[in-house]
Coordinates of C-alpha atoms and ligand atoms in Angstrom, one line a residue:
M28 CA -37.4 -11.2 -0.2
G29 CA -35.3 -10.3 2.7
V30 CA -34.0 -6.5 2.9
S31 CA -30.7 -8.0 2.9
Q32 CA -31.3 -10.0 -0.4
Q33 CA -32.9 -7.0 -2.0
R34 CA -29.8 -5.2 -1.4
K35 CA -27.9 -7.4 -2.6
V36 CA -29.6 -7.7 -5.9
A37 CA -29.9 -3.9 -6.3
R38 CA -26.1 -3.6 -5.7
S39 CA -25.9 -6.6 -8.4
A40 CA -28.1 -4.4 -11.0
E41 CA -25.8 -1.6 -10.4
V42 CA -22.4 -3.5 -10.8
R43 CA -23.9 -4.9 -14.0
I44 CA -24.3 -1.5 -15.9
D45 CA -21.1 -0.6 -14.3
L46 CA -19.4 -3.7 -15.8
A47 CA -20.1 -2.9 -19.1
H48 CA -19.1 0.1 -19.5
Y49 CA -15.8 -1.1 -18.1
W50 CA -15.7 -2.7 -21.0
S51 CA -16.4 -0.6 -23.6
D52 CA -14.5 2.7 -22.1
G53 CA -11.9 1.1 -19.7
Y54 CA -13.2 2.3 -16.5
A55 CA -15.8 2.3 -13.9
I56 CA -17.3 3.7 -10.7
V57 CA -19.5 2.3 -8.5
R58 CA -21.1 5.0 -6.6
G59 CA -20.9 4.7 -2.5
F60 CA -19.4 1.3 -2.5
I61 CA -18.2 1.8 1.2
G62 CA -20.9 3.7 3.8
A63 CA -19.8 6.5 5.8
D64 CA -19.4 4.9 8.9
E65 CA -16.6 2.4 7.8
L66 CA -14.9 5.1 5.5
H67 CA -14.9 7.1 8.8
E68 CA -12.7 4.3 10.2
I69 CA -10.7 3.6 7.3
S70 CA -9.7 7.4 7.1
A71 CA -8.8 6.8 10.9
A72 CA -6.3 4.1 9.9
L73 CA -4.9 6.6 7.2
D74 CA -3.8 8.8 9.2
Q75 CA -2.2 6.7 11.8
L76 CA -0.3 5.3 8.6
H77 CA 0.5 8.9 7.6
A78 CA 2.1 9.5 11.2
E79 CA 4.1 6.4 10.8
G80 CA 5.4 7.9 7.4
V81 CA 5.9 11.3 9.1
A82 CA 8.3 9.6 11.9
H83 CA 10.1 8.0 9.4
G84 CA 10.9 11.0 8.1
R85 CA 12.2 9.7 4.8
C86 CA 11.4 6.5 2.7
F87 CA 11.4 3.2 4.8
R88 CA 11.1 -0.4 3.6
H89 CA 10.1 -3.8 5.6
G90 CA 9.8 -6.5 3.1
N91 CA 6.9 -5.1 0.8
L92 CA 5.9 -2.8 3.0
F93 CA 7.3 0.6 1.8
Y94 CA 7.0 4.5 2.7
N95 CA 7.5 6.7 0.0
L96 CA 8.6 10.2 1.3
A97 CA 9.9 13.0 -0.8
R98 CA 10.6 16.9 0.0
E99 CA 10.6 19.6 -2.1
S100 CA 13.2 21.0 -1.0
D101 CA 16.4 20.4 1.3
D102 CA 15.6 22.1 4.0
S103 CA 11.2 21.8 3.7
E104 CA 9.3 18.9 5.4
P105 CA 9.1 15.6 4.1
L106 CA 6.0 14.6 2.6
V107 CA 4.1 11.0 2.8
L108 CA 3.5 10.4 -0.9
M109 CA 2.3 6.9 -0.8
V110 CA 2.5 3.6 1.4
Q111 CA 2.8 0.2 -0.5
W112 CA 1.4 -2.7 1.3
P113 CA 0.2 -1.0 4.4
S114 CA -2.2 -4.4 5.2
Y115 CA 0.7 -6.5 6.2
H116 CA 0.3 -4.5 9.5
Q117 CA -2.9 -2.3 9.4
E118 CA -6.3 -4.4 10.5
V119 CA -8.7 -2.1 9.1
L120 CA -6.9 -1.6 5.5
N121 CA -6.2 -5.5 5.4
A122 CA -9.9 -6.1 6.5
V123 CA -10.7 -3.9 3.2
R124 CA -8.7 -5.2 0.9
L125 CA -10.2 -8.8 1.8
D126 CA -13.8 -7.6 1.9
T127 CA -16.3 -10.0 -0.2
R128 CA -17.8 -7.0 -2.1
F129 CA -14.5 -6.7 -3.8
V130 CA -14.4 -10.3 -5.3
E131 CA -18.7 -10.4 -5.8
L132 CA -17.5 -7.1 -7.7
L133 CA -14.9 -8.3 -9.7
E134 CA -16.1 -12.1 -10.4
P135 CA -17.7 -11.4 -13.7
L136 CA -14.6 -9.7 -15.1
I137 CA -11.9 -11.7 -13.7
G138 CA -13.3 -14.8 -11.6
R139 CA -13.1 -16.2 -7.9
D140 CA -9.7 -16.8 -7.5
L141 CA -7.9 -13.5 -7.2
K142 CA -4.5 -12.4 -6.4
Q143 CA -3.3 -8.8 -5.2
I144 CA -0.3 -6.9 -7.1
I145 CA -1.1 -3.9 -5.7
N146 CA -2.2 -2.2 -2.0
Q147 CA -1.1 1.2 -1.6
V148 CA -2.4 4.6 -0.6
H149 CA -2.0 7.7 -2.2
W150 CA -1.9 11.2 -0.5
K151 CA -2.0 13.8 -2.9
A152 CA 0.8 16.1 -1.2
R153 CA 1.1 20.1 -2.1
G154 CA 2.7 20.7 -4.8
S155 CA 4.3 19.3 -7.4
L156 CA 5.2 16.0 -5.6
G157 CA 1.9 14.1 -5.9
D158 CA 1.6 14.5 -9.7
F159 CA 1.4 11.6 -12.1
A160 CA 2.8 12.0 -15.7
W161 CA 0.4 10.2 -18.1
H162 CA 0.9 6.7 -17.9
Q163 CA -0.6 3.2 -18.5
D164 CA -0.1 1.0 -15.3
S165 CA 0.6 -2.0 -18.0
R166 CA 4.1 -0.5 -17.2
F167 CA 4.4 -1.3 -13.7
R168 CA 3.5 -4.8 -13.9
R169 CA 6.8 -6.3 -13.9
P170 CA 8.2 -8.6 -14.8
A171 CA 6.1 -8.5 -18.1
E172 CA 6.7 -12.5 -18.1
A173 CA 4.9 -12.8 -14.8
F174 CA 1.9 -11.7 -16.1
R175 CA -0.6 -13.2 -18.8
N176 CA -3.6 -11.6 -20.9
L177 CA -2.9 -8.6 -18.9
G178 CA -5.8 -6.6 -20.1
T179 CA -8.5 -9.1 -19.6
S180 CA -7.1 -10.6 -16.5
Y181 CA -6.1 -7.5 -13.9
I182 CA -8.1 -4.7 -12.7
Q183 CA -6.7 -1.8 -10.5
T184 CA -9.5 -0.2 -8.2
G185 CA -9.6 2.8 -6.4
L186 CA -11.5 3.7 -3.1
A187 CA -11.8 7.6 -2.8
I188 CA -11.6 8.7 0.7
D189 CA -12.0 12.4 0.5
P190 CA -13.7 13.9 -2.8
H191 CA -11.6 13.9 -6.1
R192 CA -11.9 16.7 -7.9
P193 CA -10.1 19.0 -10.2
E194 CA -9.2 21.5 -7.6
S195 CA -7.8 18.6 -5.4
G196 CA -6.3 16.7 -8.2
C197 CA -8.2 13.9 -9.4
M198 CA -7.3 11.6 -11.9
R199 CA -7.7 12.2 -15.3
I200 CA -8.4 9.7 -17.7
I201 CA -8.7 9.2 -21.5
P202 CA -12.0 7.0 -22.1
R203 CA -11.2 4.0 -24.6
S204 CA -7.6 4.7 -24.8
H205 CA -7.4 1.0 -22.9
L206 CA -8.6 -0.2 -26.5
R207 CA -5.3 0.4 -28.0
G208 CA -3.4 -1.8 -25.8
G209 CA 0.1 -1.5 -24.7
L210 CA 1.4 2.4 -26.0
D211 CA 5.0 3.2 -26.3
M212 CA 4.7 5.9 -23.9
D213 CA 8.3 7.5 -22.6
C214 CA 9.1 6.0 -19.3
S215 CA 12.4 7.8 -19.2
E216 CA 10.9 9.7 -16.3
K217 CA 9.3 8.5 -13.0
A218 CA 5.7 8.5 -13.3
L219 CA 5.2 10.3 -9.7
G220 CA 6.1 13.5 -9.1
T221 CA 6.4 14.1 -12.7
A222 CA 3.6 16.7 -14.5
M223 CA 1.2 15.8 -17.5
T224 CA 2.1 17.3 -20.2
N225 CA 0.0 17.8 -23.5
D226 CA 3.1 17.1 -25.5
A227 CA 3.5 13.5 -23.7
L228 CA -0.6 13.0 -24.9
G229 CA 0.5 13.9 -28.5
E230 CA 3.3 11.7 -28.7
I231 CA 0.7 8.8 -28.7
G232 CA -1.8 10.5 -30.8
F233 CA -4.3 12.0 -28.1
S234 CA -5.2 15.7 -27.4
P235 CA -6.7 17.5 -24.2
A236 CA -10.1 17.2 -25.7
D237 CA -9.9 13.2 -25.0
V238 CA -9.3 13.8 -21.6
I239 CA -12.0 13.7 -18.8
D240 CA -11.7 14.3 -15.2
L241 CA -12.5 11.3 -12.9
L242 CA -15.0 12.9 -10.1
L243 CA -15.3 10.7 -7.2
E244 CA -16.9 11.4 -3.7
P245 CA -15.9 9.7 -0.7
G246 CA -16.9 5.6 -0.7
D247 CA -17.2 5.8 -4.6
L248 CA -14.9 3.0 -5.8
A249 CA -13.1 3.6 -9.6
L250 CA -12.1 0.4 -11.5
W251 CA -9.6 1.0 -14.4
S252 CA -8.0 -1.2 -17.0
P253 CA -4.2 -1.4 -16.9
Y254 CA -4.0 0.0 -20.2
L255 CA -6.3 3.0 -19.5
V256 CA -4.4 6.2 -20.4
H257 CA -4.5 8.2 -16.8
G258 CA -2.6 10.9 -14.7
S259 CA -3.2 13.6 -11.8
G260 CA -2.0 17.0 -11.0
K261 CA -1.9 19.0 -8.1
N262 CA -4.3 19.2 -5.1
V263 CA -4.9 22.9 -4.6
S264 CA -7.8 22.4 -2.1
D265 CA -8.4 23.0 1.3
H266 CA -8.6 19.4 1.7
E267 CA -6.5 16.0 1.8
R268 CA -7.1 14.0 -1.1
R269 CA -6.4 10.2 -0.1
L270 CA -6.9 7.3 -2.3
Y271 CA -7.0 3.6 -1.5
I272 CA -5.6 1.5 -4.5
N273 CA -6.1 -2.5 -4.8
G274 CA -5.0 -4.0 -7.7
Y275 CA -6.4 -7.6 -8.3
V276 CA -5.6 -10.6 -11.0
R277 CA -6.6 -13.7 -12.1
A278 CA -4.8 -16.1 -10.1
A279 CA -3.8 -18.3 -12.8
D280 CA -2.3 -15.8 -15.3
C281 CA 0.2 -14.2 -12.5
D282 CA 2.8 -15.7 -11.3
R283 CA 3.2 -13.1 -8.4
G284 CA 1.3 -11.5 -5.8
E285 CA -0.1 -12.2 -2.5
W286 CA -3.5 -14.0 -2.6
A287 CA -6.7 -12.2 -1.9
F288 CA -9.6 -14.7 -2.8
S289 CA -9.7 -18.8 -3.2
N290 CA -13.3 -19.5 -4.8
G291 CA -14.4 -16.1 -3.3
E292 CA -13.4 -16.4 0.2
P293 CA -10.5 -14.4 1.9
V294 CA -7.1 -15.7 1.9
P295 CA -5.2 -14.0 5.3
F296 CA -1.4 -13.5 4.7
G297 CA 0.7 -16.5 4.8
P298 CA 3.7 -16.5 7.4
E299 CA 6.2 -15.1 4.8
P300 CA 5.4 -12.6 2.2
A301 CA 5.0 -13.4 -1.3
L302 CA 7.3 -12.1 -3.8
V303 CA 5.4 -9.1 -5.9
H304 CA 7.1 -6.0 -7.0
Y305 CA 10.4 -5.6 -4.7
D306 CA 13.0 -8.1 -6.0
E307 CA 14.9 -8.1 -3.6
L308 CA 12.7 -9.8 -1.2
Y309 CA 14.7 -12.5 -0.1
E310 CA 17.7 -11.0 -0.1
R311 CA 17.2 -7.8 2.1
P312 CA 13.4 -8.5 3.8
G313 CA 14.8 -6.6 7.0
P314 CA 13.2 -2.9 8.1
H315 CA 15.9 -0.4 6.2
Y316 CA 15.9 2.9 5.0
P317 CA 16.8 2.7 1.3
D318 CA 18.7 5.2 -0.7
K319 CA 15.3 6.2 -3.0
Ligands
AKG12 O1 -3.6 9.0 -7.5 C1 -3.3 9.3 -8.4 O2 -3.7 10.1 -8.8 C2 -2.6 8.4 -9.2 C3 -3.0 7.0 -9.3 C4 -2.7 6.2 -10.5 O3 -2.6 7.4 -11.7 C5 -1.9 5.1 -10.4 O4 -2.2 4.7 -9.7 O5 -1.5 4.7 -11.5

């Protein structure tokens, strides 16, 4: 057996263990999914993306591409919180989302024909603007009728670019919470920019004792279920905390999204963007600065 084949077998074995854990606990971690050299290149691409956001100075949209910025007060600097669908113009990030390691990893879970619903980067900004309240991602998979069998057809993946630890605002999760399906969680506030509270946990029958930290090193990939209850707090470390999120769905179970893999082969973007979450894509496709 050649070296590359040995590596492949070793990787498959590791993935198998994580998959069993994924179904039982609603999440899994693949350690060292992306190596240091590749990570360096991705990190540089993210710095470029961040600089573009800073240059806009406020929220900016062009089709599905969206820079989400906010300020702590009227006279403070705008902070780049998130960019959605950077891959339309960022080659390095586009190559990551279409990397066949993703389809190899996800095939036993959701198959070889995959669309993509999420392609976004989070910067955990200092202060409270980058908080994510306790939530299930299922609340964002809209319109609900466009998604079928959500719990078994959709997987969220998050690639850690920096260390994710309690002090840098790592994700906090409730293992096995996905087994309870869609919970009637309070959605009156946006998840982004709202703190996690114990009251919110109590309302759905959980307590702080049920929570664990999702600890990731740079290059680790986390997978989580759309029904896993999770959130994240502040970054009080002395470094950035970036997460590159790609969410894939079995194509037959979803009417929205960009194709990512067809029979295991990467599918490049077509000439026109597909309808994902931005409902005004066809009415207002051009570049503009939206009122948030
Ligand atoms: O970036 C984070 O810490 C939170 C991510 C998250 O909650 C999500 O994408 O649903």
